CSV table of C-alpha atoms in Angstrom, one decimal:
chain,number,residue,atom,x,y,z
A,1,MET,CA,-25.7,23.6,19.6
A,2,GLU,CA,-23.6,21.2,17.7
A,3,PRO,CA,-22.3,22.5,14.3
A,4,LYS,CA,-23.6,20.8,11.1
A,5,ILE,CA,-21.4,19.1,8.5
A,6,ALA,CA,-21.5,20.2,4.9
A,7,THR,CA,-22.2,16.7,3.6
A,8,LYS,CA,-21.5,17.4,0.0
A,9,GLU,CA,-17.8,18.0,0.8
A,10,LEU,CA,-17.6,14.5,2.1
A,11,VAL,CA,-18.4,12.7,-1.0
A,12,THR,CA,-17.5,14.6,-4.1
A,13,ASN,CA,-13.7,14.1,-4.4
A,14,GLU,CA,-13.3,11.5,-7.1
A,15,SER,CA,-9.7,10.7,-5.9
A,16,HIS,CA,-11.1,9.2,-2.7
A,17,SER,CA,-11.2,5.4,-2.5
A,18,GLY,CA,-14.6,3.8,-2.8
A,19,ASN,CA,-15.9,6.3,-5.3
A,20,ARG,CA,-15.2,4.7,-8.7
A,21,MET,CA,-18.4,2.9,-9.7
A,22,PRO,CA,-22.1,4.0,-10.2
A,23,ARG,CA,-23.1,2.0,-7.2
A,24,ASP,CA,-20.6,4.0,-5.1
A,25,THR,CA,-22.3,7.2,-6.1
A,26,ALA,CA,-25.7,5.7,-5.0
A,27,VAL,CA,-24.3,4.7,-1.6
A,28,TRP,CA,-22.7,8.1,-1.0
A,29,THR,CA,-25.9,9.9,-2.0
A,30,ALA,CA,-27.9,7.7,0.4
A,31,LEU,CA,-25.5,8.4,3.2
A,32,GLU,CA,-25.5,12.2,2.6
A,33,ASP,CA,-29.3,12.1,2.4
A,34,VAL,CA,-29.4,10.5,5.9
A,35,LEU,CA,-27.1,13.1,7.3
A,36,ALA,CA,-29.0,16.0,5.7
A,37,ALA,CA,-32.4,14.7,6.8
A,38,ASN,CA,-31.4,14.3,10.4
A,39,GLU,CA,-29.1,17.3,10.7
A,40,HIS,CA,-26.4,15.3,12.5
A,41,GLY,CA,-23.4,17.2,13.7
A,42,PRO,CA,-19.8,15.9,13.7
A,43,ARG,CA,-19.8,14.6,17.3
A,44,HIS,CA,-22.7,12.3,16.5
A,45,ILE,CA,-21.0,11.0,13.3
A,46,LEU,CA,-17.6,10.4,15.0
A,47,GLU,CA,-19.1,8.7,18.0
A,48,LEU,CA,-21.3,6.4,15.9
A,49,TRP,CA,-18.8,6.1,13.0
A,50,PRO,CA,-19.5,2.4,12.3
A,51,CYS,CA,-23.0,3.4,11.2
A,52,TYR,CA,-21.6,5.6,8.5
A,53,VAL,CA,-18.3,4.2,7.4
A,54,ARG,CA,-18.3,2.3,4.2
A,55,ARG,CA,-17.3,-1.4,3.9
A,56,VAL,CA,-14.2,-0.6,1.8
A,57,HIS,CA,-12.9,1.8,4.4
A,58,MET,CA,-13.7,-0.5,7.3
A,59,ALA,CA,-11.8,-3.3,5.5
A,60,ARG,CA,-8.6,-1.2,5.2
A,61,PHE,CA,-8.9,-0.3,8.9
A,62,LEU,CA,-9.2,-3.9,9.9
A,63,ALA,CA,-6.2,-4.9,7.7
A,64,HIS,CA,-4.1,-2.3,9.5
A,65,TYR,CA,-5.4,-3.6,12.8
A,66,GLU,CA,-4.3,-7.2,11.9
A,67,LEU,CA,-0.9,-6.0,10.8
A,68,PHE,CA,-0.4,-3.9,14.0
A,69,LYS,CA,-1.3,-6.9,16.1
A,70,GLN,CA,1.8,-8.6,14.7
A,71,VAL,CA,4.1,-5.9,16.3
A,72,ILE,CA,2.4,-5.1,19.6
A,73,ASP,CA,5.1,-7.0,21.6
A,74,LEU,CA,8.0,-5.9,19.5
A,75,PRO,CA,10.4,-3.0,20.2
A,76,GLY,CA,10.6,-0.1,17.7
A,77,CYS,CA,8.5,2.7,16.2
A,78,VAL,CA,6.1,2.8,13.3
A,79,VAL,CA,7.4,4.7,10.2
A,80,GLU,CA,5.0,5.6,7.4
A,81,MET,CA,6.2,6.8,4.0
A,82,GLY,CA,3.3,8.7,2.3
A,83,VAL,CA,0.9,10.3,4.7
A,84,TYR,CA,-1.6,12.1,2.3
A,85,ARG,CA,-4.5,13.2,4.5
A,86,GLY,CA,-3.4,11.0,7.5
A,87,PRO,CA,-5.9,8.1,7.8
A,88,SER,CA,-3.3,5.4,8.0
A,89,LEU,CA,-0.8,7.5,10.1
A,90,LEU,CA,-3.5,8.3,12.7
A,91,THR,CA,-4.7,4.7,12.7
A,92,TRP,CA,-1.2,3.6,13.8
A,93,ALA,CA,-1.1,6.4,16.4
A,94,LYS,CA,-4.5,5.4,17.9
A,95,LEU,CA,-3.7,1.7,17.8
A,96,MET,CA,-0.4,2.3,19.6
A,97,GLU,CA,-2.2,4.4,22.2
A,98,THR,CA,-4.8,1.7,22.6
A,99,PHE,CA,-2.5,-1.3,23.0
A,100,CYS,CA,0.8,0.2,24.2
A,101,PRO,CA,-0.3,3.3,26.3
A,102,GLY,CA,2.4,2.9,28.9
A,103,ASP,CA,5.4,2.7,26.4
A,104,ARG,CA,6.1,6.3,25.5
A,105,SER,CA,9.2,5.3,23.5
A,106,ARG,CA,7.2,3.8,20.6
A,107,ARG,CA,6.4,6.6,18.4
A,108,ILE,CA,4.7,7.1,14.9
A,109,PHE,CA,6.7,9.0,12.3
A,110,GLY,CA,5.0,10.1,9.0
A,111,PHE,CA,7.0,11.3,6.1
A,112,ASP,CA,5.5,13.2,3.2
A,113,SER,CA,6.3,16.2,0.9
A,114,PHE,CA,2.5,16.9,0.7
A,115,LYS,CA,3.1,17.8,-2.9
A,116,GLY,CA,1.7,14.6,-4.4
A,117,LEU,CA,3.5,12.3,-6.8
A,118,GLN,CA,6.7,14.0,-8.1
A,119,ASP,CA,9.7,11.8,-8.9
A,120,PHE,CA,8.6,9.7,-11.9
A,121,ASN,CA,11.0,7.2,-13.3
A,122,PRO,CA,10.7,5.3,-16.6
A,123,LYS,CA,10.2,2.2,-14.4
A,124,ASP,CA,6.9,3.7,-13.2
A,125,GLY,CA,5.3,3.3,-16.6
A,126,LYS,CA,2.9,5.7,-18.3
A,127,PRO,CA,0.8,8.3,-16.5
A,128,VAL,CA,-2.8,7.2,-15.8
A,129,PRO,CA,-4.9,10.2,-15.0
A,130,ASP,CA,-8.0,8.1,-14.1
A,131,VAL,CA,-6.2,7.0,-10.9
A,132,SER,CA,-4.3,10.3,-10.4
A,133,LYS,CA,-1.0,8.7,-11.6
A,134,VAL,CA,0.3,12.0,-12.8
A,135,VAL,CA,2.8,14.7,-11.5
A,136,GLY,CA,1.0,16.2,-8.5
A,137,GLY,CA,-1.5,13.4,-8.2
A,138,TRP,CA,-2.6,12.6,-4.7
A,139,SER,CA,-1.4,16.0,-3.4
A,140,ALA,CA,-2.4,17.0,0.1
A,141,GLU,CA,-0.7,20.4,-0.1
A,142,LYS,CA,-3.9,22.3,0.4
A,143,VAL,CA,-4.9,20.3,3.5
A,144,LYS,CA,-1.4,20.1,5.1
A,145,ALA,CA,-2.4,22.4,7.9
A,146,GLU,CA,-5.5,20.3,8.5
A,147,VAL,CA,-3.4,17.1,8.8
A,148,GLU,CA,-1.0,18.9,11.2
A,149,GLU,CA,-3.9,20.0,13.3
A,150,LEU,CA,-5.4,16.4,13.4
A,151,VAL,CA,-2.0,15.1,14.5
A,152,ARG,CA,-1.9,17.7,17.2
A,153,ILE,CA,-5.4,16.8,18.4
A,154,SER,CA,-4.5,13.1,18.3
A,155,ASN,CA,-1.5,13.8,20.6
A,156,LEU,CA,-3.8,15.9,22.9
A,157,ASP,CA,-6.1,12.9,23.2
A,158,ASN,CA,-3.2,10.5,24.2
A,159,PHE,CA,-3.2,8.6,27.5
A,160,ILE,CA,-0.6,11.1,28.6
A,161,SER,CA,-2.2,14.2,27.0
A,162,GLY,CA,0.1,16.2,24.8
A,163,HIS,CA,2.9,13.7,24.6
A,164,GLU,CA,4.1,13.7,21.0
A,165,ARG,CA,3.4,10.1,20.1
A,166,CYS,CA,2.8,11.0,16.4
A,167,LYS,CA,5.1,13.3,14.4
A,168,LEU,CA,5.1,14.6,10.9
A,169,ILE,CA,8.3,15.0,8.9
A,170,THR,CA,7.9,17.1,5.8
A,171,GLY,CA,10.3,16.8,2.9
A,172,ASN,CA,10.8,15.0,-0.4
A,173,ILE,CA,11.4,11.3,0.2
A,174,THR,CA,14.9,11.0,-1.2
A,175,LEU,CA,17.7,8.8,0.1
A,176,GLU,CA,19.7,11.9,1.0
A,177,PHE,CA,16.9,13.4,3.1
A,178,LEU,CA,16.1,10.1,4.9
A,179,LEU,CA,19.7,9.3,5.7
A,180,GLN,CA,20.2,12.8,7.1
A,181,TRP,CA,17.1,12.3,9.3
A,182,LEU,CA,18.5,9.0,10.5
A,183,GLU,CA,21.8,10.6,11.4
A,184,GLU,CA,19.8,12.8,13.8
A,185,ASN,CA,17.9,9.8,15.1
A,186,PRO,CA,20.6,7.0,15.3
A,187,GLY,CA,18.8,5.0,17.9
A,188,LEU,CA,15.7,4.4,15.7
A,189,ARG,CA,14.4,0.9,15.4
A,190,ILE,CA,11.3,0.1,13.4
A,191,SER,CA,8.6,-2.5,14.3
A,192,LEU,CA,6.3,-1.5,11.4
A,193,LEU,CA,7.4,0.2,8.1
A,194,HIS,CA,4.5,1.3,5.9
A,195,LEU,CA,5.4,2.2,2.3
A,196,ASP,CA,2.7,4.1,0.5
A,197,VAL,CA,4.6,6.4,-1.9
A,198,ASP,CA,3.4,4.6,-5.1
A,199,LEU,CA,6.5,5.3,-7.2
A,200,TYR,CA,9.9,3.6,-7.9
A,201,GLU,CA,12.4,6.2,-6.6
A,202,PRO,CA,10.8,7.1,-3.2
A,203,THR,CA,10.0,3.4,-2.5
A,204,LEU,CA,13.6,2.4,-3.2
A,205,ALA,CA,15.0,5.3,-1.2
A,206,ALA,CA,12.8,4.3,1.8
A,207,LEU,CA,13.9,0.7,1.7
A,208,LYS,CA,17.6,1.6,1.5
A,209,ALA,CA,17.3,3.9,4.4
A,210,PHE,CA,14.9,2.2,6.7
A,211,TYR,CA,14.7,-1.6,6.0
A,212,PRO,CA,18.0,-2.2,7.9
A,213,ARG,CA,16.4,-0.6,11.0
A,214,VAL,CA,13.4,-2.9,10.9
A,215,VAL,CA,13.7,-5.4,13.8
A,216,THR,CA,13.4,-9.2,13.3
A,217,GLY,CA,9.8,-10.1,13.2
A,218,GLY,CA,8.8,-6.6,12.1
A,219,VAL,CA,6.2,-5.9,9.5
A,220,VAL,CA,6.9,-4.1,6.2
A,221,ILE,CA,3.8,-3.0,4.2
A,222,PHE,CA,3.9,-2.4,0.5
A,223,ASP,CA,0.6,-0.6,-0.3
A,224,GLU,CA,0.6,-1.1,-4.0
A,225,TYR,CA,2.9,-4.1,-4.5
A,226,GLY,CA,1.7,-6.1,-7.5
A,227,LEU,CA,-1.1,-3.6,-8.1
A,228,MET,CA,-1.4,-2.1,-11.6
A,229,PRO,CA,-0.7,0.5,-12.8
A,230,TRP,CA,1.7,1.1,-9.9
A,231,GLU,CA,4.5,-1.1,-11.3
A,232,GLY,CA,7.2,1.3,-10.1
A,233,GLU,CA,6.7,0.3,-6.5
A,234,SER,CA,6.8,-3.4,-7.3
A,235,GLN,CA,10.0,-2.9,-9.3
A,236,ALA,CA,11.7,-1.1,-6.5
A,237,VAL,CA,10.8,-3.7,-4.0
A,238,ASP,CA,12.0,-6.6,-6.2
A,239,GLU,CA,15.2,-4.8,-7.0
A,240,TYR,CA,16.1,-3.9,-3.5
A,241,PHE,CA,15.7,-7.3,-2.1
A,242,ALA,CA,17.6,-8.8,-5.0
A,243,SER,CA,20.4,-6.4,-4.2
A,244,ILE,CA,20.8,-7.6,-0.7
A,245,GLY,CA,20.4,-11.3,-1.6
A,246,GLU,CA,16.9,-11.8,0.0
A,247,ARG,CA,13.7,-13.2,-1.4
A,248,PRO,CA,11.0,-12.4,1.2
A,249,LEU,CA,7.6,-14.0,1.2
A,250,ILE,CA,5.2,-11.1,0.4
A,251,LYS,CA,1.7,-11.9,1.4
A,252,LYS,CA,-1.7,-10.1,1.3
A,253,PHE,CA,-5.0,-10.6,3.0
A,254,PRO,CA,-7.4,-12.4,0.7
A,255,THR,CA,-10.4,-10.4,1.8
A,256,PHE,CA,-8.8,-6.9,1.7
A,257,HIS,CA,-7.8,-4.9,-1.4
A,258,ASN,CA,-5.3,-2.7,0.4
A,259,PRO,CA,-2.6,-3.0,1.5
A,260,HIS,CA,-1.7,-5.1,-1.5
A,261,GLY,CA,1.3,-6.7,0.1
A,262,TYR,CA,3.2,-7.2,3.4
A,263,MET,CA,6.1,-9.2,4.7
A,264,ILE,CA,7.5,-10.3,8.1
A,265,LYS,CA,11.2,-9.7,8.4
A,266,SER,CA,13.1,-12.9,9.3
């Protein structure tokens, strides 16, 4: 018999996106009522996920799909800065397996300390507890083992089962740490760089380390660019490109809230 899901666990974390307004509470309550009334197990929900996923989360998935389509025929790996619970990282992994199953060289690397927001700089502005813009905000430390297991299962489900398409790299996102990792991986080229670390210092470090490895035509995603109150990320992006004498065209999808900015490297 298929195990049942404890539905209350799915909807009560206020830090989750799509849970900010009274209407959100009503929608979540209606969904959990359906699950409770019909005693659906996890396999049912996962196989029929479009029936249960909310619009806001489907929109983010579609935005990532559109961005991935830009790099399907480019060489290079996907690098994500800021994994949290893994939804974006595992989206990239599954898209790569779907569209490029025969190319085992294109891998997905996810960097995170799993300790949440840490390295605040004056350029990040004031703390904003309502959106978890505080030291330790958006921490996934308690669920790190779960994320690791989900990555393992994703690799197990690959076209070539068990091939390590997706890999987690745990550590503070500092320039020193990233450059050391690059020394150990000198051949890395990047087709898609996803920056979702929210703050000034890790965003700047990631750009300094990895932007030179992004191939021409590659996509760079700035998850909170131009989005208040995450001004530190925007400041880091603007400063970095000014320092190398570039003014990239940063665009966003008009119908999607996140990601809030992306560019194509020319």
